[in-house]
PDB file of C-alpha atoms in Angstrom:
ATOM      1  CA  UNK A1179     195.576-140.911 -74.353  1.00 63.00           C
ATOM      2  CA  UNK A1180     197.289-140.165 -77.230  1.00 67.00           C
ATOM      3  CA  UNK A1181     194.253-139.728 -79.357  1.00 69.00           C
ATOM      4  CA  UNK A1182     192.812-137.481 -76.470  1.00 73.00           C
ATOM      5  CA  UNK A1183     195.931-135.093 -76.650  1.00 76.00           C
ATOM      6  CA  UNK A1184     195.546-134.792 -80.341  1.00 75.00           C
ATOM      7  CA  UNK A1185     192.019-133.660 -80.643  1.00 77.00           C
ATOM      8  CA  UNK A1186     192.699-131.427 -77.808  1.00 79.00           C
ATOM      9  CA  UNK A1187     195.987-130.076 -79.868  1.00 80.00           C
ATOM     10  CA  UNK A1188     193.717-129.924 -83.243  1.00 76.00           C
ATOM     11  CA  UNK A1189     190.311-128.504 -81.138  1.00 70.00           C
ATOM     12  CA  UNK A1190     189.850-125.166 -83.644  1.00 69.00           C
ATOM     13  CA  UNK A1191     189.829-127.726 -86.675  1.00 69.00           C
ATOM     14  CA  UNK A1192     186.297-129.618 -87.464  1.00 73.00           C
ATOM     15  CA  UNK A1193     186.506-132.848 -85.009  1.00 73.00           C
ATOM     16  CA  UNK A1194     186.182-136.221 -86.709  1.00 76.00           C
ATOM     17  CA  UNK A1195     182.346-138.060 -86.005  1.00 79.00           C
ATOM     18  CA  UNK A1196     184.820-141.293 -86.266  1.00 76.00           C
ATOM     19  CA  UNK A1197     188.253-141.910 -85.269  1.00 69.00           C
ATOM     20  CA  UNK A1198     190.737-144.918 -83.909  1.00 65.00           C
ATOM     21  CA  UNK A1199     192.434-145.239 -80.941  1.00 63.00           C
ATOM     22  CA  UNK A1200     195.805-145.318 -81.953  1.00 56.00           C
ATOM     23  CA  UNK A1201     196.947-147.570 -79.212  1.00 56.00           C
ATOM     24  CA  UNK A1202     198.530-150.716 -81.240  1.00 53.00           C
ATOM     25  CA  UNK A1203     199.421-151.509 -85.014  1.00 51.00           C
ATOM     26  CA  UNK A1204     196.233-154.155 -85.275  1.00 49.00           C
ATOM     27  CA  UNK A1205     193.904-150.952 -85.113  1.00 50.00           C
ATOM     28  CA  UNK A1206     195.176-150.457 -88.304  1.00 48.00           C
ATOM     29  CA  UNK A1207     195.737-153.744 -89.402  1.00 46.00           C
ATOM     30  CA  UNK A1208     193.113-155.621 -88.099  1.00 45.00           C
ATOM     31  CA  UNK A1209     190.968-155.077 -84.868  1.00 50.00           C
ATOM     32  CA  UNK A1210     191.200-158.224 -82.721  1.00 49.00           C
ATOM     33  CA  UNK A1211     187.489-160.189 -81.917  1.00 48.00           C
ATOM     34  CA  UNK A1212     185.933-159.134 -85.221  1.00 63.00           C
ATOM     35  CA  UNK A1213     185.597-163.160 -85.893  1.00 77.00           C
ATOM     36  CA  UNK A1214     182.873-164.703 -83.771  1.00 85.00           C
ATOM     37  CA  UNK A1215     181.920-168.245 -84.797  1.00 90.00           C
ATOM     38  CA  UNK A1216     179.141-169.763 -83.157  1.00 95.00           C
ATOM     39  CA  UNK A1217     178.279-173.516 -83.532  1.00 96.00           C
ATOM     40  CA  UNK A1218     174.886-174.725 -82.791  1.00 96.00           C
ATOM     41  CA  UNK A1219     173.191-178.214 -81.818  1.00 95.00           C
ATOM     42  CA  UNK A1220     169.426-178.921 -81.911  1.00 94.00           C
ATOM     43  CA  UNK A1221     168.596-180.301 -78.239  1.00 86.00           C
ATOM     44  CA  UNK A1222     165.267-182.127 -77.301  1.00 76.00           C
ATOM     45  CA  UNK A1223     165.358-182.856 -73.502  1.00 66.00           C
ATOM     46  CA  UNK A1224     165.178-186.287 -71.496  1.00 63.00           C
ATOM     47  CA  UNK A1225     165.472-188.071 -75.100  1.00 64.00           C
ATOM     48  CA  UNK A1226     168.760-189.620 -73.437  1.00 67.00           C
ATOM     49  CA  UNK A1227     169.512-193.001 -72.875  1.00 73.00           C
ATOM     50  CA  UNK A1228     171.475-194.179 -70.222  1.00 88.00           C
ATOM     51  CA  UNK A1229     172.388-194.630 -66.380  1.00 94.00           C
ATOM     52  CA  UNK A1230     173.770-190.532 -65.793  1.00 96.00           C
ATOM     53  CA  UNK A1231     173.987-187.373 -68.292  1.00 96.00           C
ATOM     54  CA  UNK A1232     174.595-183.762 -68.813  1.00 96.00           C
ATOM     55  CA  UNK A1233     170.711-182.369 -68.536  1.00 94.00           C
ATOM     56  CA  UNK A1234     172.372-178.723 -68.963  1.00 95.00           C
ATOM     57  CA  UNK A1235     175.159-176.994 -69.303  1.00 98.00           C
ATOM     58  CA  UNK A1236     175.487-172.954 -69.099  1.00 98.00           C
ATOM     59  CA  UNK A1237     178.408-170.049 -68.684  1.00 98.00           C
ATOM     60  CA  UNK A1238     177.734-166.853 -67.216  1.00 97.00           C
ATOM     61  CA  UNK A1239     176.149-164.116 -68.944  1.00 94.00           C
ATOM     62  CA  UNK A1240     178.690-162.085 -70.509  1.00 90.00           C
ATOM     63  CA  UNK A1241     179.562-161.164 -73.517  1.00 88.00           C
ATOM     64  CA  UNK A1242     181.703-163.052 -75.686  1.00 86.00           C
ATOM     65  CA  UNK A1243     185.076-161.393 -75.962  1.00 85.00           C
ATOM     66  CA  UNK A1244     185.238-162.382 -72.020  1.00 90.00           C
ATOM     67  CA  UNK A1245     185.910-165.415 -70.496  1.00 92.00           C
ATOM     68  CA  UNK A1246     183.022-166.457 -68.532  1.00 95.00           C
ATOM     69  CA  UNK A1247     182.817-166.246 -64.449  1.00 95.00           C
ATOM     70  CA  UNK A1248     181.412-170.049 -64.103  1.00 97.00           C
ATOM     71  CA  UNK A1249     180.634-172.755 -66.153  1.00 98.00           C
ATOM     72  CA  UNK A1250     178.020-175.263 -64.719  1.00 98.00           C
ATOM     73  CA  UNK A1251     177.155-178.595 -65.565  1.00 98.00           C
ATOM     74  CA  UNK A1252     173.540-180.142 -64.614  1.00 98.00           C
ATOM     75  CA  UNK A1253     173.962-183.752 -64.408  1.00 97.00           C
ATOM     76  CA  UNK A1254     170.623-185.833 -64.545  1.00 96.00           C
ATOM     77  CA  UNK A1255     170.918-189.904 -63.206  1.00 95.00           C
ATOM     78  CA  UNK A1256     169.113-192.512 -63.693  1.00 94.00           C
ATOM     79  CA  UNK A1257     168.038-192.901 -59.958  1.00 96.00           C
ATOM     80  CA  UNK A1258     168.992-190.938 -57.123  1.00 97.00           C
ATOM     81  CA  UNK A1259     171.282-193.270 -55.986  1.00 97.00           C
ATOM     82  CA  UNK A1260     173.124-193.553 -59.142  1.00 97.00           C
ATOM     83  CA  UNK A1261     173.494-189.475 -59.077  1.00 97.00           C
ATOM     84  CA  UNK A1262     174.884-190.284 -55.086  1.00 98.00           C
ATOM     85  CA  UNK A1263     177.108-192.364 -55.958  1.00 97.00           C
ATOM     86  CA  UNK A1264     178.905-189.708 -59.210  1.00 98.00           C
ATOM     87  CA  UNK A1265     178.573-186.822 -56.517  1.00 98.00           C
ATOM     88  CA  UNK A1266     180.988-188.741 -54.552  1.00 98.00           C
ATOM     89  CA  UNK A1267     183.574-189.783 -56.711  1.00 97.00           C
ATOM     90  CA  UNK A1268     183.545-187.214 -59.024  1.00 98.00           C
ATOM     91  CA  UNK A1269     186.081-184.988 -57.302  1.00 97.00           C
ATOM     92  CA  UNK A1270     188.250-188.133 -57.495  1.00 97.00           C
ATOM     93  CA  UNK A1271     187.976-188.581 -60.714  1.00 98.00           C
ATOM     94  CA  UNK A1272     188.754-184.964 -61.531  1.00 98.00           C
ATOM     95  CA  UNK A1273     191.465-184.316 -59.811  1.00 96.00           C
ATOM     96  CA  UNK A1274     193.284-187.688 -61.064  1.00 96.00           C
ATOM     97  CA  UNK A1275     192.026-186.757 -64.552  1.00 96.00           C
ATOM     98  CA  UNK A1276     195.253-185.787 -67.171  1.00 94.00           C
ATOM     99  CA  UNK A1277     194.119-183.077 -69.188  1.00 95.00           C
ATOM    100  CA  UNK A1278     196.270-183.089 -72.911  1.00 92.00           C
ATOM    101  CA  UNK A1279     199.133-181.082 -71.547  1.00 89.00           C
ATOM    102  CA  UNK A1280     201.038-182.185 -67.718  1.00 87.00           C
ATOM    103  CA  UNK A1281     201.133-178.311 -67.267  1.00 89.00           C
ATOM    104  CA  UNK A1282     197.359-177.309 -67.596  1.00 91.00           C
ATOM    105  CA  UNK A1283     196.176-175.734 -64.536  1.00 92.00           C
ATOM    106  CA  UNK A1284     192.617-177.048 -63.932  1.00 95.00           C
ATOM    107  CA  UNK A1285     189.881-174.778 -62.851  1.00 96.00           C
ATOM    108  CA  UNK A1286     188.764-175.032 -59.422  1.00 95.00           C
ATOM    109  CA  UNK A1287     185.313-177.803 -59.289  1.00 97.00           C
ATOM    110  CA  UNK A1288     182.668-177.117 -56.851  1.00 98.00           C
ATOM    111  CA  UNK A1289     180.159-180.377 -56.014  1.00 98.00           C
ATOM    112  CA  UNK A1290     176.686-179.785 -55.070  1.00 98.00           C
ATOM    113  CA  UNK A1291     174.126-182.410 -54.127  1.00 98.00           C
ATOM    114  CA  UNK A1292     171.824-182.702 -51.725  1.00 97.00           C
ATOM    115  CA  UNK A1293     170.434-186.469 -50.536  1.00 96.00           C
ATOM    116  CA  UNK A1294     167.461-188.439 -52.471  1.00 97.00           C
ATOM    117  CA  UNK A1295     168.015-185.884 -55.703  1.00 97.00           C
ATOM    118  CA  UNK A1296     168.650-187.278 -59.625  1.00 96.00           C
ATOM    119  CA  UNK A1297     170.697-184.168 -60.108  1.00 97.00           C
ATOM    120  CA  UNK A1298     174.753-183.133 -59.482  1.00 98.00           C
ATOM    121  CA  UNK A1299     175.910-179.413 -59.888  1.00 98.00           C
ATOM    122  CA  UNK A1300     179.365-178.900 -61.152  1.00 98.00           C
ATOM    123  CA  UNK A1301     180.774-175.850 -61.600  1.00 98.00           C
ATOM    124  CA  UNK A1302     183.985-174.426 -62.552  1.00 98.00           C
ATOM    125  CA  UNK A1303     185.655-171.016 -61.532  1.00 96.00           C
ATOM    126  CA  UNK A1304     187.484-168.400 -63.396  1.00 94.00           C
ATOM    127  CA  UNK A1305     191.653-167.609 -62.184  1.00 92.00           C
ATOM    128  CA  UNK A1306     193.513-165.415 -64.387  1.00 87.00           C
ATOM    129  CA  UNK A1307     192.542-162.765 -67.056  1.00 80.00           C
ATOM    130  CA  UNK A1308     189.725-162.788 -68.234  1.00 83.00           C
ATOM    131  CA  UNK A1309     189.528-160.895 -71.042  1.00 81.00           C
ATOM    132  CA  UNK A1310     189.269-162.723 -74.265  1.00 78.00           C
ATOM    133  CA  UNK A1311     192.223-160.817 -75.950  1.00 72.00           C
ATOM    134  CA  UNK A1312     194.892-163.021 -74.186  1.00 74.00           C
ATOM    135  CA  UNK A1313     193.602-166.563 -73.140  1.00 77.00           C
ATOM    136  CA  UNK A1314     197.131-167.152 -73.035  1.00 76.00           C
ATOM    137  CA  UNK A1315     197.719-165.345 -70.221  1.00 78.00           C
ATOM    138  CA  UNK A1316     194.357-166.746 -68.762  1.00 80.00           C
ATOM    139  CA  UNK A1317     195.874-170.119 -69.105  1.00 83.00           C
ATOM    140  CA  UNK A1318     199.133-169.815 -67.899  1.00 84.00           C
ATOM    141  CA  UNK A1319     198.066-167.656 -64.287  1.00 85.00           C
ATOM    142  CA  UNK A1320     194.841-169.058 -64.012  1.00 90.00           C
ATOM    143  CA  UNK A1321     192.025-171.102 -66.026  1.00 93.00           C
ATOM    144  CA  UNK A1322     189.466-170.848 -68.160  1.00 94.00           C
ATOM    145  CA  UNK A1323     186.636-172.677 -66.349  1.00 96.00           C
ATOM    146  CA  UNK A1324     184.279-173.802 -69.710  1.00 97.00           C
ATOM    147  CA  UNK A1325     187.871-175.253 -70.843  1.00 96.00           C
ATOM    148  CA  UNK A1326     188.185-176.857 -67.760  1.00 97.00           C
ATOM    149  CA  UNK A1327     184.900-178.515 -67.408  1.00 98.00           C
ATOM    150  CA  UNK A1328     184.165-178.825 -70.849  1.00 98.00           C
ATOM    151  CA  UNK A1329     187.562-181.279 -71.128  1.00 97.00           C
ATOM    152  CA  UNK A1330     186.817-183.352 -68.500  1.00 98.00           C
ATOM    153  CA  UNK A1331     182.953-184.210 -69.619  1.00 98.00           C
ATOM    154  CA  UNK A1332     184.230-184.633 -72.642  1.00 97.00           C
ATOM    155  CA  UNK A1333     186.576-187.416 -71.339  1.00 97.00           C
ATOM    156  CA  UNK A1334     183.605-188.856 -68.977  1.00 98.00           C
ATOM    157  CA  UNK A1335     181.711-189.174 -72.119  1.00 96.00           C
ATOM    158  CA  UNK A1336     184.505-191.200 -74.396  1.00 96.00           C
ATOM    159  CA  UNK A1337     185.352-193.453 -71.254  1.00 96.00           C
ATOM    160  CA  UNK A1338     181.082-194.168 -70.944  1.00 95.00           C
ATOM    161  CA  UNK A1339     180.643-192.639 -67.868  1.00 96.00           C
ATOM    162  CA  UNK A1340     178.127-190.498 -69.051  1.00 96.00           C
ATOM    163  CA  UNK A1341     175.635-190.982 -72.190  1.00 95.00           C
ATOM    164  CA  UNK A1342     176.013-188.913 -75.080  1.00 94.00           C
ATOM    165  CA  UNK A1343     173.904-186.403 -75.882  1.00 93.00           C
ATOM    166  CA  UNK A1344     174.084-182.787 -77.889  1.00 93.00           C
ATOM    167  CA  UNK A1345     175.697-180.865 -74.669  1.00 95.00           C
ATOM    168  CA  UNK A1346     178.285-184.469 -74.908  1.00 95.00           C
ATOM    169  CA  UNK A1347     178.893-184.181 -78.137  1.00 96.00           C
ATOM    170  CA  UNK A1348     179.802-180.298 -78.023  1.00 97.00           C
ATOM    171  CA  UNK A1349     182.023-180.931 -74.856  1.00 98.00           C
ATOM    172  CA  UNK A1350     183.511-183.652 -77.253  1.00 97.00           C
ATOM    173  CA  UNK A1351     183.951-181.111 -80.372  1.00 96.00           C
ATOM    174  CA  UNK A1352     185.644-179.103 -77.679  1.00 96.00           C
ATOM    175  CA  UNK A1353     188.365-181.753 -76.533  1.00 95.00           C
ATOM    176  CA  UNK A1354     188.901-182.338 -80.574  1.00 93.00           C
ATOM    177  CA  UNK A1355     189.001-178.820 -81.891  1.00 91.00           C
ATOM    178  CA  UNK A1356     191.054-177.265 -79.018  1.00 91.00           C
ATOM    179  CA  UNK A1357     191.392-179.387 -76.375  1.00 93.00           C
ATOM    180  CA  UNK A1358     193.396-177.445 -73.126  1.00 92.00           C
ATOM    181  CA  UNK A1359     195.284-174.788 -76.472  1.00 85.00           C
ATOM    182  CA  UNK A1360     194.146-171.509 -76.526  1.00 77.00           C
ATOM    183  CA  UNK A1361     197.312-170.315 -79.370  1.00 71.00           C
ATOM    184  CA  UNK A1362     196.851-171.508 -82.831  1.00 67.00           C
ATOM    185  CA  UNK A1363     195.237-175.021 -84.244  1.00 69.00           C
ATOM    186  CA  UNK A1364     195.360-177.925 -82.481  1.00 79.00           C
ATOM    187  CA  UNK A1365     194.819-179.342 -85.966  1.00 78.00           C
ATOM    188  CA  UNK A1366     197.030-177.126 -88.284  1.00 71.00           C
ATOM    189  CA  UNK A1367     196.802-180.378 -90.912  1.00 71.00           C
ATOM    190  CA  UNK A1368     193.023-178.377 -91.511  1.00 70.00           C
ATOM    191  CA  UNK A1369     194.309-174.888 -91.649  1.00 63.00           C
ATOM    192  CA  UNK A1370     195.612-172.823 -94.330  1.00 64.00           C
ATOM    193  CA  UNK A1371     197.263-168.869 -93.727  1.00 57.00           C
ATOM    194  CA  UNK A1372     196.715-166.776 -96.439  1.00 56.00           C
ATOM    195  CA  UNK A1373     198.248-163.445 -95.540  1.00 55.00           C
ATOM    196  CA  UNK A1374     200.899-162.488 -93.243  1.00 57.00           C
ATOM    197  CA  UNK A1375     198.334-161.519 -90.094  1.00 53.00           C
ATOM    198  CA  UNK A1376     197.516-165.077 -89.546  1.00 55.00           C
ATOM    199  CA  UNK A1377     200.459-166.497 -89.552  1.00 58.00           C
ATOM    200  CA  UNK A1378     201.499-164.469 -86.659  1.00 57.00           C
ATOM    201  CA  UNK A1379     198.771-167.429 -84.579  1.00 62.00           C
ATOM    202  CA  UNK A1380     195.379-166.810 -83.753  1.00 70.00           C
ATOM    203  CA  UNK A1381     194.032-167.082 -80.040  1.00 75.00           C
ATOM    204  CA  UNK A1382     190.952-168.928 -79.665  1.00 81.00           C
ATOM    205  CA  UNK A1383     188.742-168.385 -76.276  1.00 88.00           C
ATOM    206  CA  UNK A1384     186.267-170.036 -76.080  1.00 93.00           C
ATOM    207  CA  UNK A1385     183.727-167.888 -73.578  1.00 93.00           C
ATOM    208  CA  UNK A1386     180.043-168.885 -73.798  1.00 96.00           C
ATOM    209  CA  UNK A1387     177.806-172.378 -73.900  1.00 98.00           C
ATOM    210  CA  UNK A1388     174.242-172.313 -73.585  1.00 97.00           C
ATOM    211  CA  UNK A1389     172.142-174.929 -73.338  1.00 96.00           C
ATOM    212  CA  UNK A1390     169.031-172.889 -74.816  1.00 96.00           C
ATOM    213  CA  UNK A1391     165.926-174.818 -73.740  1.00 91.00           C
ATOM    214  CA  UNK A1392     162.981-172.466 -75.519  1.00 92.00           C
ATOM    215  CA  UNK A1393     165.081-172.257 -78.712  1.00 94.00           C
ATOM    216  CA  UNK A1394     165.591-176.086 -78.431  1.00 93.00           C
ATOM    217  CA  UNK A1395     169.403-175.659 -78.944  1.00 96.00           C
ATOM    218  CA  UNK A1396     172.906-176.141 -77.356  1.00 97.00           C
ATOM    219  CA  UNK A1397     175.409-173.402 -78.598  1.00 97.00           C
ATOM    220  CA  UNK A1398     178.995-172.732 -77.854  1.00 97.00           C
ATOM    221  CA  UNK A1399     180.643-169.740 -78.358  1.00 95.00           C
ATOM    222  CA  UNK A1400     184.227-168.835 -79.450  1.00 92.00           C
ATOM    223  CA  UNK A1401     186.348-165.421 -79.805  1.00 87.00           C
ATOM    224  CA  UNK A1402     188.726-165.440 -82.295  1.00 81.00           C
ATOM    225  CA  UNK A1403     191.343-162.447 -82.207  1.00 74.00           C
ATOM    226  CA  UNK A1404     194.975-162.369 -84.487  1.00 66.00           C
ATOM    227  CA  UNK A1405     198.165-162.771 -82.422  1.00 56.00           C
ATOM    228  CA  UNK A1406     199.388-159.510 -83.029  1.00 54.00           C
ATOM    229  CA  UNK A1407     201.232-158.108 -79.578  1.00 52.00           C
ATOM    230  CA  UNK A1408     199.201-154.821 -78.654  1.00 49.00           C
ATOM    231  CA  UNK A1409     201.702-152.410 -78.302  1.00 47.00           C
ATOM    232  CA  UNK A1410     204.531-153.031 -80.197  1.00 52.00           C
ATOM    233  CA  UNK A1411     204.660-149.311 -81.335  1.00 55.00           C
ATOM    234  CA  UNK A1412     203.499-146.136 -79.945  1.00 57.00           C
ATOM    235  CA  UNK A1413     201.634-143.270 -81.945  1.00 56.00           C
ATOM    236  CA  UNK A1414     204.484-140.821 -83.134  1.00 65.00           C
ATOM    237  CA  UNK A1415     202.490-137.808 -82.486  1.00 64.00           C
ATOM    238  CA  UNK A1416     201.813-137.240 -85.994  1.00 65.00           C
ATOM    239  CA  UNK A1417     200.120-139.489 -88.177  1.00 60.00           C
ATOM    240  CA  UNK A1418     196.417-138.632 -88.119  1.00 53.00           C
ATOM    241  CA  UNK A1419     195.359-142.362 -89.664  1.00 46.00           C
ATOM    242  CA  UNK A1420     192.650-142.402 -92.256  1.00 38.00           C
TER     243      UNK A1420
END
């Protein structure tokens, strides 16, 4: 609103073609959301060896800076008996799984299975704040469905309850690289900070997981943001910016 009032005050002057909205200092220092890496693995369907595996894992459609509404994994068994047995016990496994933080609140898990089928559907849904700039608030009051489901699936693979494949390796990567953490690095020894902004910490929102059968790849999209306060200083009413 400060920018709107400023432009109204100079309405007789030449209007700018481009401007910055003065709602925080980070718009001057470092706009959040600039860094959005995508991790990829090649994917070939039905080459997994084992009794039960992840056939595909996808988050709901949405921008990279939005925590997804849902994360859904389709698991396929070598037989309908294997799939049914897993479907009957997976909720108990999920509810009893010990995440890397005892205070972590996992997203609720929905299980769908049709008798006689070889596939089991696992879906987690978002809770709490959904914008990628506040993953810590999402964690405090809710859950990122991708984080909850990926960490659980990674555990099942590590425990040899699921055969591994590209989707599985990506969930293991999530568990290793971030776990359920969203502020700072899980492996600080691998991170070197070169400036004062980065030393304030960084937020990592895992927001997109795609099993792309057409391109033959598995993708993980991450939204990285500098952890600077959104509104530490208001507009002084004078500064025009640059």
